[in-house]
Amino acid sequence: MRIETRPLPDVMPALGELPPLLSRLYAARGVLSETELDRRLQALLPYSGLRGIEQAVAVLESALRERRSILIVGDFDADGATASSVAVLALRQLGAAQVDYLVPNRFEYGYGLTPEIVEVALTRSPDLLVTVDNGISSIDGVAAAKAAGLQVVVTDHHLPGAELPRADAIVNPSQPGCDFASKAMAGVGVIFYVMLALRAALRESGWFVETGRAEPNLAELLDLVALGTVADVVPLDANNRIMVHQGLARIRAGRCRPGIRALLEVAGRPRERLVSTDLGFIVGPRLNAAGRLDDISLGIECLLTEDEGLALDMARELDGLNRDRKAIERDMQQQALKTLEAMQLDEQDLPFGLCLFDAEWHQGVIGILASRLKERFHRPVIAFADAGDGMIKGSARSIAGLHIRDALDAVAARHPNLLNKFGGHAMAAGMTLREADFPAFAEAFDAEVRRQLQPADLAGRLLSDGQLEATELSLEMAASLREAGPWGQHFPEPLFHGEFEVLQQRLVGERHLKMVLRVAASAEVLDAIAFNIDPHVWPDPAVQRVLLAYTLDINEFRGRRSLQLMVRHLEPC
């Protein structure tokens, strides 16, 4: 692993009266002005910039006034679950007479609004379908719904194909002709914006006065928006950072959904100390586990319920599913590594774009497997599982420099009959193809990745924000950096590097290395922990000095707060 210092712009931006370290960190992450650091709700981009939002609001307002039945069609991941919950809760608060949701079971129907899901939807007798976190590629599904006499509003954030569905309205910042400045919103952010616009229209038309209904505070749903945004690993641009910051503030203050409180409780994470990465690595996986192994409806019900006891029961069930998912993932990863070992290839001889298929792999876990292998081998990875009827389903994860959805588009253009269908965004995508075509696809994908990446792009590297002075290694600095976020995709948590003297090292659990370190040329002693190390390599009593890449963290134990280094990489000096 190579540690490189994150580059700074040639001209440092004017970011107000900030400490020099924070100014440097923000500038290195592309912040150009002080306004981009404004995390107040008033700084959110106006919903009027979203193409199609007026048409969507008109359809929704008409449905409310005519007491028509609305069915939300979601997706089976955390973004889809939170987006479905926001849509249901907001529409109920706004006065919709009948609102329900439907999420395709991953294993029976696959992703999105398909004609088959429309048939299931028709059994609920809806008048209006509203997609959340899907729909932009549902050409046939929208056509089937329209043929059945339904209205359809598509809200999505995924990249569209060459053709758009013929829905009554489409709201998607990534659609052609949309000038909305933030293209990075998750599906939950898009439907939240639609609900904001609907509330404004209802206010203007006198709906709340007519019905005697109190105008809801939709900001109360920002806990769900924050969770879905972080869990979907979309870039945390300025607009997304506002929504995540506001959602985190509400969760820390206890003003959040009972389901989120319950998920934090079963994970043993105090809400008062919650940071954005906790949403992605602690809450999100437990919510996702339902969609990966069973039915995401369990996760949605956990988010929708107002009953604290019921929320805790469902959170415990989700926690159990997450433990099962981890066990399945471990077995799959071991099998994948055995397959690669059997190929007898050195790491430098591996394909640039790595494709693996095993008929026994679990469809719901291949995305996590692809992510783990991507992290291990520093290259784009697609893991495939059997989808039945001679088809296989793949889940892709990419690295910086390769837009995975565009790469699949290029493969489809060069080999028109190879991919059955595909979709996604820059860092993640999904696809289906014939099992018989797997070898040809693996070769075509590798060739496309080789066209776009150089060998140097596949070298594992960590971008560091430099070395800290001994005086900066403090509890106060860790607290300042925690507050300076939220950190996440494309706005990474500050990472530093430096050499330290090792005073103590011991194994905690099976694979975690606990260390006591001394800062070079200083009497300062620090605690550090490295997770998931190789127990055959560490601890090593012969190692007295180490080079670390680390983040600053606050460890709280029995009421005592202390600085702790969270080690991302270590090597002997």
XYZ file of C-alpha atoms in Angstrom:
573
model
C 0.000 0.000 0.000
C 1.379 3.380 -1.031
C 0.686 6.482 1.065
C 0.458 9.704 -0.930
C -0.201 13.211 0.321
C -3.469 14.641 -0.909
C -2.776 17.541 -3.309
C -3.820 21.099 -2.517
C -5.015 23.658 -5.059
C -2.442 26.125 -6.406
C -4.514 28.985 -5.017
C -6.068 28.410 -1.614
C -9.730 29.472 -1.408
C -10.960 32.062 1.063
C -12.943 30.036 3.602
C -13.384 32.533 6.391
C -11.905 32.443 9.884
C -11.058 28.762 10.063
C -8.065 27.100 11.755
C -5.303 26.508 9.179
C -5.663 22.718 9.354
C -9.398 22.843 8.614
C -8.862 25.293 5.754
C -6.311 22.905 4.278
C -8.593 19.882 4.689
C -11.553 21.591 3.029
C -9.458 22.970 0.179
C -8.028 19.506 -0.503
C -11.609 18.238 -0.865
C -12.507 20.803 -3.502
C -14.332 23.366 -1.369
C -14.079 26.650 -3.232
C -16.028 29.078 -1.088
C -17.272 29.649 2.432
C -20.881 29.212 1.242
C -20.196 25.510 0.563
C -19.632 25.059 4.308
C -23.053 26.440 5.260
C -24.988 23.524 6.762
C -28.221 25.387 7.553
C -31.422 24.154 5.914
C -31.831 27.572 4.308
C -28.730 26.826 2.255
C -30.335 23.850 0.483
C -30.702 24.203 -3.262
C -34.268 25.183 -4.237
C -36.498 22.362 -5.482
C -37.544 24.515 -8.439
C -34.306 23.545 -10.183
C -35.406 19.931 -10.562
C -36.775 19.167 -14.004
C -40.232 17.591 -13.902
C -41.002 18.526 -10.298
C -43.938 20.778 -11.217
C -45.591 17.965 -13.172
C -44.946 15.499 -10.338
C -46.450 17.872 -7.783
C -49.512 18.473 -9.974
C -50.163 14.715 -10.225
C -49.659 14.209 -6.490
C -51.816 17.171 -5.458
C -54.616 15.946 -7.689
C -54.330 12.494 -6.108
C -54.608 13.992 -2.623
C -57.597 16.164 -3.507
C -59.446 13.319 -5.239
C -58.608 10.860 -2.430
C -56.979 8.457 -4.851
C -54.897 5.462 -3.793
C -51.125 5.962 -4.024
C -48.681 3.055 -4.101
C -44.967 3.680 -3.553
C -42.729 1.267 -5.486
C -39.308 1.142 -3.866
C -35.984 -0.656 -4.001
C -34.563 -3.344 -1.728
C -31.587 -1.469 -0.262
C -31.183 1.157 2.465
C -31.713 4.035 0.040
C -34.883 2.402 -1.273
C -36.105 1.601 2.245
C -35.567 5.132 3.554
C -37.007 6.648 0.356
C -40.117 4.464 0.660
C -40.469 5.477 4.305
C -40.082 9.200 3.545
C -42.704 8.975 0.785
C -45.232 7.093 2.942
C -44.730 9.243 6.041
C -44.755 12.564 4.190
C -47.837 11.747 2.116
C -49.713 10.625 5.218
C -48.723 13.820 7.034
C -49.808 15.882 4.017
C -53.246 14.289 4.058
C -53.211 11.515 1.453
C -56.240 9.263 1.930
C -54.585 5.966 0.950
C -50.832 5.356 0.833
C -49.057 2.014 0.774
C -45.736 0.685 -0.481
C -44.488 -2.258 -2.507
C -40.886 -3.372 -2.885
C -39.994 -6.131 -5.354
C -38.488 -9.168 -3.677
C -34.905 -9.332 -4.933
C -35.064 -13.063 -5.565
C -38.458 -13.249 -7.272
C -38.696 -10.087 -9.349
C -35.337 -8.349 -9.392
C -34.882 -4.595 -9.481
C -37.259 -1.833 -10.438
C -40.744 -1.323 -11.810
C -41.092 -4.325 -14.115
C -44.286 -5.499 -15.860
C -44.378 -8.369 -13.355
C -44.343 -5.953 -10.420
C -47.082 -3.919 -12.054
C -49.213 -7.088 -12.002
C -48.544 -7.429 -8.272
C -49.290 -3.731 -7.771
C -52.657 -4.064 -9.501
C -53.812 -6.451 -6.769
C -53.613 -3.443 -4.394
C -55.959 -1.412 -6.654
C -53.832 1.755 -6.807
C -54.624 4.806 -8.926
C -51.091 6.217 -8.885
C -47.668 4.549 -8.750
C -44.728 6.582 -7.435
C -41.308 5.012 -7.852
C -38.521 5.883 -5.417
C -34.856 5.060 -6.053
C -35.811 3.315 -9.297
C -37.859 3.736 -12.435
C -35.633 5.699 -14.792
C -34.855 2.522 -16.743
C -38.322 0.948 -16.329
C -39.513 1.458 -19.912
C -41.639 -1.696 -20.062
C -42.892 -1.423 -16.486
C -44.136 2.138 -16.904
C -45.765 1.158 -20.208
C -47.538 -1.746 -18.484
C -48.775 0.524 -15.701
C -50.052 3.116 -18.161
C -51.781 0.410 -20.207
C -53.549 -0.670 -17.022
C -54.897 2.848 -16.562
C -52.529 3.956 -13.782
C -50.717 7.246 -13.448
C -46.968 6.961 -12.856
C -44.526 9.393 -11.262
C -40.880 8.333 -11.459
C -38.445 9.646 -8.843
C -34.930 8.292 -9.188
C -31.270 9.275 -9.159
C -29.676 6.595 -11.333
C -28.303 7.397 -14.758
C -30.883 7.053 -17.550
C -30.450 5.045 -20.725
C -30.998 6.287 -24.256
C -34.778 6.130 -23.764
C -36.840 7.515 -20.904
C -40.005 5.859 -19.599
C -43.286 7.489 -20.680
C -44.359 8.411 -17.160
C -46.699 11.241 -16.205
C -43.724 12.921 -14.541
C -40.029 12.161 -14.028
C -37.915 13.756 -11.299
C -34.273 12.758 -11.530
C -31.344 15.195 -11.331
C -29.434 12.944 -13.759
C -32.038 13.067 -16.549
C -31.273 15.055 -19.726
C -32.182 18.712 -19.490
C -32.146 18.888 -15.693
C -30.052 21.832 -14.491
C -30.236 20.995 -10.790
C -26.744 21.720 -9.452
C -26.491 18.612 -7.276
C -26.368 15.476 -9.409
C -25.307 13.449 -6.379
C -28.595 13.121 -4.485
C -29.615 9.646 -3.409
C -33.111 8.374 -4.143
C -34.236 9.381 -0.652
C -33.031 12.939 -1.292
C -35.010 13.149 -4.525
C -38.317 12.074 -2.962
C -37.671 14.392 0.008
C -37.372 17.287 -2.435
C -40.591 16.228 -4.168
C -42.385 16.231 -0.813
C -41.034 19.716 -0.028
C -42.368 20.981 -3.346
C -45.728 19.251 -2.792
C -46.090 20.836 0.648
C -45.398 24.295 -0.823
C -47.998 23.761 -3.554
C -50.581 22.567 -1.034
C -49.874 25.572 1.156
C -50.296 27.942 -1.786
C -53.584 26.337 -2.886
C -55.058 26.534 0.609
C -55.127 22.772 1.252
C -54.161 22.987 4.916
C -56.744 25.677 5.642
C -59.452 23.746 3.760
C -58.783 20.470 5.547
C -57.953 21.909 8.954
C -54.735 19.888 8.864
C -51.569 21.243 10.460
C -48.760 21.825 8.001
C -46.132 19.161 8.754
C -42.493 19.897 9.512
C -40.867 17.704 6.869
C -37.426 18.421 8.336
C -38.368 15.766 10.894
C -37.736 13.214 8.125
C -34.101 14.251 7.666
C -32.915 11.403 9.909
C -34.146 9.033 7.195
C -32.669 11.207 4.442
C -29.273 11.205 6.157
C -29.320 7.430 6.632
C -30.253 6.657 3.018
C -27.806 9.201 1.595
C -24.797 7.883 3.494
C -25.743 4.199 3.113
C -26.039 4.571 -0.662
C -22.464 5.913 -0.829
C -23.366 8.865 -3.049
C -20.911 11.782 -3.129
C -21.344 14.139 -0.189
C -21.442 17.381 -2.134
C -22.446 20.586 -0.365
C -26.176 19.932 -0.732
C -25.986 16.350 0.530
C -23.783 17.453 3.429
C -26.511 19.830 4.588
C -29.134 17.067 4.649
C -26.791 14.587 6.343
C -25.641 17.144 8.929
C -29.207 18.116 9.768
C -30.281 14.479 9.992
C -27.356 13.588 12.254
C -28.161 16.536 14.527
C -31.711 15.272 14.930
C -30.588 11.719 15.674
C -28.036 12.897 18.265
C -30.734 14.986 19.940
C -33.081 11.987 20.080
C -35.516 13.510 17.565
C -35.461 10.539 15.199
C -37.599 7.601 14.162
C -38.014 4.859 16.802
C -36.575 2.409 14.258
C -33.318 4.331 13.934
C -33.028 4.573 17.719
C -33.622 0.810 17.951
C -31.049 -0.023 15.283
C -28.467 2.052 17.147
C -29.389 0.331 20.398
C -28.938 -3.205 19.067
C -25.615 -2.116 17.552
C -24.473 -0.698 20.885
C -23.806 2.749 19.385
C -24.838 5.754 21.534
C -26.821 8.175 19.381
C -25.181 11.175 21.102
C -21.825 10.265 19.517
C -23.152 9.319 16.090
C -21.100 10.336 13.047
C -21.877 9.930 9.359
C -19.695 6.831 8.971
C -21.822 5.094 11.624
C -24.822 5.426 9.313
C -22.873 3.684 6.552
C -21.137 0.966 8.555
C -23.446 0.333 11.522
C -27.060 1.291 10.785
C -27.126 0.835 7.006
C -25.883 -2.788 6.937
C -28.498 -3.879 9.478
C -31.214 -2.269 7.393
C -29.778 -3.688 4.170
C -29.597 -7.196 5.617
C -33.359 -7.619 5.222
C -33.207 -6.872 1.499
C -30.117 -9.009 0.987
C -31.342 -12.165 2.693
C -35.104 -11.891 2.993
C -37.495 -8.993 2.377
C -36.686 -5.302 2.854
C -40.266 -4.777 4.060
C -39.043 -5.716 7.537
C -36.611 -2.790 7.394
C -39.254 -0.399 6.077
C -41.714 -1.419 8.793
C -38.978 -0.844 11.374
C -38.553 2.704 10.045
C -42.290 3.401 9.778
C -43.496 2.194 13.163
C -44.183 4.649 15.970
C -44.110 1.834 18.560
C -40.766 1.779 20.421
C -41.136 -1.827 21.546
C -42.083 -3.080 18.101
C -39.207 -1.125 16.569
C -36.771 -2.800 18.967
C -38.138 -6.258 18.163
C -37.702 -5.638 14.436
C -34.247 -4.108 14.954
C -33.161 -7.270 16.777
C -34.439 -9.367 13.899
C -32.537 -7.171 11.447
C -29.419 -7.508 13.602
C -29.749 -11.296 13.433
C -30.086 -11.169 9.653
C -26.967 -9.012 9.524
C -25.005 -11.608 11.496
C -26.208 -14.265 9.053
C -25.164 -12.030 6.159
C -21.665 -11.664 7.623
C -21.273 -15.444 7.899
C -22.429 -15.962 4.313
C -20.094 -13.203 3.142
C -17.089 -14.779 4.914
C -17.746 -18.132 3.245
C -18.150 -16.524 -0.175
C -14.973 -14.503 0.236
C -13.005 -17.615 1.176
C -14.394 -19.408 -1.880
C -13.500 -16.476 -4.123
C -9.939 -16.389 -2.824
C -9.615 -20.167 -3.369
C -10.820 -19.703 -6.953
C -8.191 -17.025 -7.552
C -5.489 -19.157 -5.939
C -6.438 -22.044 -8.252
C -5.808 -19.737 -11.220
C -2.185 -19.524 -9.999
C -1.881 -15.870 -10.914
C 0.249 -13.293 -9.171
C -1.636 -10.124 -8.269
C 0.006 -8.249 -11.150
C -1.293 -10.923 -13.571
C -4.910 -10.597 -12.492
C -7.380 -9.103 -14.969
C -7.703 -5.330 -14.732
C -11.464 -5.856 -14.465
C -12.052 -8.929 -12.315
C -15.185 -11.071 -12.846
C -16.019 -14.073 -10.662
C -18.994 -16.434 -10.739
C -20.101 -19.241 -8.459
C -23.479 -20.911 -8.834
C -23.681 -21.369 -5.039
C -23.146 -17.717 -4.161
C -25.998 -15.790 -2.563
C -27.568 -13.168 -4.833
C -28.097 -10.771 -1.956
C -24.454 -10.744 -0.857
C -22.539 -10.533 -4.146
C -22.403 -6.733 -3.925
C -20.589 -6.873 -0.595
C -18.304 -9.598 -1.934
C -17.409 -7.419 -4.932
C -16.677 -4.538 -2.568
C -14.386 -6.640 -0.360
C -12.465 -8.007 -3.347
C -12.164 -4.504 -4.822
C -10.586 -3.317 -1.567
C -8.226 -6.284 -1.475
C -7.056 -6.229 -5.091
C -7.511 -2.506 -5.916
C -9.388 -3.024 -9.165
C -13.001 -3.045 -10.430
C -14.751 -6.291 -9.487
C -18.002 -7.913 -10.588
C -19.300 -10.888 -8.601
C -22.001 -13.075 -10.191
C -24.569 -15.472 -8.745
C -27.047 -17.850 -10.357
C -30.357 -16.149 -11.214
C -32.131 -19.215 -12.630
C -33.294 -20.066 -16.156
C -29.742 -19.980 -17.495
C -29.192 -16.381 -16.346
C -26.687 -14.954 -13.872
C -26.867 -11.712 -11.936
C -23.828 -9.544 -11.255
C -23.016 -6.775 -8.825
C -20.120 -4.445 -9.651
C -17.939 -2.174 -7.531
C -15.441 0.224 -9.026
C -12.372 2.250 -8.082
C -11.499 5.897 -8.645
C -10.982 6.602 -12.334
C -13.524 4.140 -13.750
C -17.207 5.027 -14.044
C -18.621 1.521 -13.841
C -21.998 2.205 -15.411
C -20.331 3.960 -18.385
C -17.890 1.046 -18.710
C -20.807 -1.393 -18.929
C -22.438 0.881 -21.484
C -19.253 0.712 -23.555
C -19.190 -3.102 -23.305
C -22.836 -3.231 -24.417
C -22.080 -0.972 -27.379
C -19.156 -3.122 -28.513
C -20.981 -6.415 -27.836
C -24.712 -5.712 -28.390
C -25.992 -9.185 -27.443
C -23.827 -9.797 -24.390
C -25.664 -7.956 -21.607
C -29.317 -8.656 -20.961
C -29.764 -5.495 -18.870
C -27.689 -3.260 -16.626
C -27.829 -0.040 -14.630
C -26.114 1.884 -11.881
C -23.821 4.826 -11.318
C -20.130 5.684 -11.012
C -19.031 3.301 -8.257
C -21.652 0.537 -8.294
C -23.810 -1.227 -10.862
C -25.884 -4.316 -11.436
C -26.472 -6.468 -14.514
C -27.835 -9.760 -15.815
C -26.540 -11.943 -18.644
C -26.668 -15.522 -19.856
C -24.488 -17.921 -17.882
C -23.110 -19.248 -21.160
C -21.863 -15.730 -21.973
C -19.932 -15.267 -18.740
C -16.469 -16.058 -20.214
C -17.053 -13.681 -23.136
C -18.334 -10.953 -20.832
C -15.408 -11.338 -18.411
C -13.005 -10.918 -21.331
C -14.903 -7.935 -22.745
C -15.106 -6.229 -19.359
C -11.393 -6.688 -18.715
C -10.614 -5.258 -22.158
C -12.770 -2.190 -21.479
C -11.141 -1.578 -18.093
C -7.710 -1.872 -19.734
C -8.786 0.772 -22.247
C -9.609 3.179 -19.432
C -7.054 2.429 -16.703
C -3.290 2.154 -16.473
C -1.390 -0.319 -14.257
C -0.563 2.534 -11.868
C -4.308 3.035 -11.304
C -4.491 -0.452 -9.783
C -1.770 0.143 -7.215
C -3.259 0.343 -3.774
C -2.815 3.829 -2.394
C -4.038 5.905 0.490
C -4.408 9.653 0.189
C -3.169 11.288 3.379
C -3.738 14.833 4.567
C -0.130 14.888 5.724
C 1.544 14.563 9.090
C 0.269 16.105 12.300
C 2.407 17.924 14.817
C 2.549 16.360 18.265
C 0.466 19.269 19.589
C -2.265 18.471 17.034
C -2.636 14.907 18.281
C -5.207 15.888 20.856
C -8.712 15.176 22.048
C -9.674 18.719 21.087
C -8.490 18.211 17.512
C -10.392 14.925 17.225
C -13.565 16.650 18.429
C -13.009 19.539 16.007
C -12.615 17.173 13.055
C -15.719 15.211 14.060
C -17.763 18.417 14.088
C -16.246 19.621 10.794
C -17.983 16.911 8.759
C -20.087 15.154 7.794
C -17.451 13.120 6.004
C -18.176 10.486 3.388
C -17.936 9.560 -0.283
C -15.936 12.161 -2.261
C -15.545 14.131 0.981
C -13.418 11.659 2.933
C -12.711 11.764 6.625
C -9.268 13.329 7.260
C -6.523 10.728 7.132
C -3.019 11.413 8.407
C 0.252 9.502 8.440
C 3.414 9.403 10.500
C 6.010 7.275 12.258
C 5.545 6.132 15.832
C 7.452 4.149 18.425
C 5.616 0.983 19.486
C 5.532 0.585 23.267
C 2.938 -2.193 23.469
C 1.014 -4.371 21.015
C -1.528 -7.109 21.654
C -4.329 -8.937 19.894
C -7.907 -8.015 20.820
C -10.517 -10.525 19.737
C -9.297 -12.607 16.809
C -8.120 -9.977 14.319
C -7.736 -6.569 15.986
C -4.378 -5.113 17.024
C -4.313 -2.812 20.048
C -1.189 -0.664 20.393
C 0.337 1.911 22.702
C 2.479 4.343 20.744
C 4.845 7.207 21.394
C 5.057 10.183 19.085
C 8.521 10.637 17.582
C 10.669 13.136 19.504
C 7.956 13.508 22.144
C 6.908 12.050 25.469
C 3.290 11.887 24.239
C 1.789 8.383 24.531
C -1.260 7.390 22.455
C -3.625 4.451 22.088
C -4.239 3.004 18.613
C -6.240 0.142 17.174
C -6.032 -1.585 13.783
C -9.020 -3.721 12.788
C -8.930 -6.940 10.744
C -5.160 -7.339 10.678
C -3.426 -10.544 9.580
C -2.911 -12.489 12.850
C -0.035 -14.352 11.211
C 1.857 -11.061 10.907
C 0.737 -9.079 13.969
C 1.526 -8.694 16.800
C 5.270 -8.763 16.090
C 7.490 -8.090 19.139
C 10.433 -7.416 16.820
C 8.756 -4.313 15.411
C 9.636 -1.233 17.444
C 8.668 1.510 14.986
C 5.742 1.687 12.575
C 4.491 3.898 9.789
C 0.772 4.455 10.214
C -2.047 5.929 8.180
C -4.757 6.832 10.665
C -7.780 8.910 11.571
C -8.393 10.594 14.915
C -11.126 9.165 17.112
C -12.506 9.740 20.586
C -12.657 6.602 22.705
C -15.199 6.697 25.540
C -14.901 4.017 28.206
C -16.473 4.085 31.673
C -17.073 7.801 31.414
C -13.504 8.609 30.392
C -12.766 10.193 27.016
C -9.370 9.717 25.387
C -7.753 10.150 22.001
C -7.403 7.006 19.902
C -5.817 6.522 16.510
C -7.925 4.405 14.146
C -5.309 2.714 11.986
C -6.083 2.267 8.291
C -2.633 0.970 7.349
C 0.520 0.011 9.217
C 3.927 -1.239 8.225
C 7.235 -1.648 10.078
C 9.748 1.171 9.684
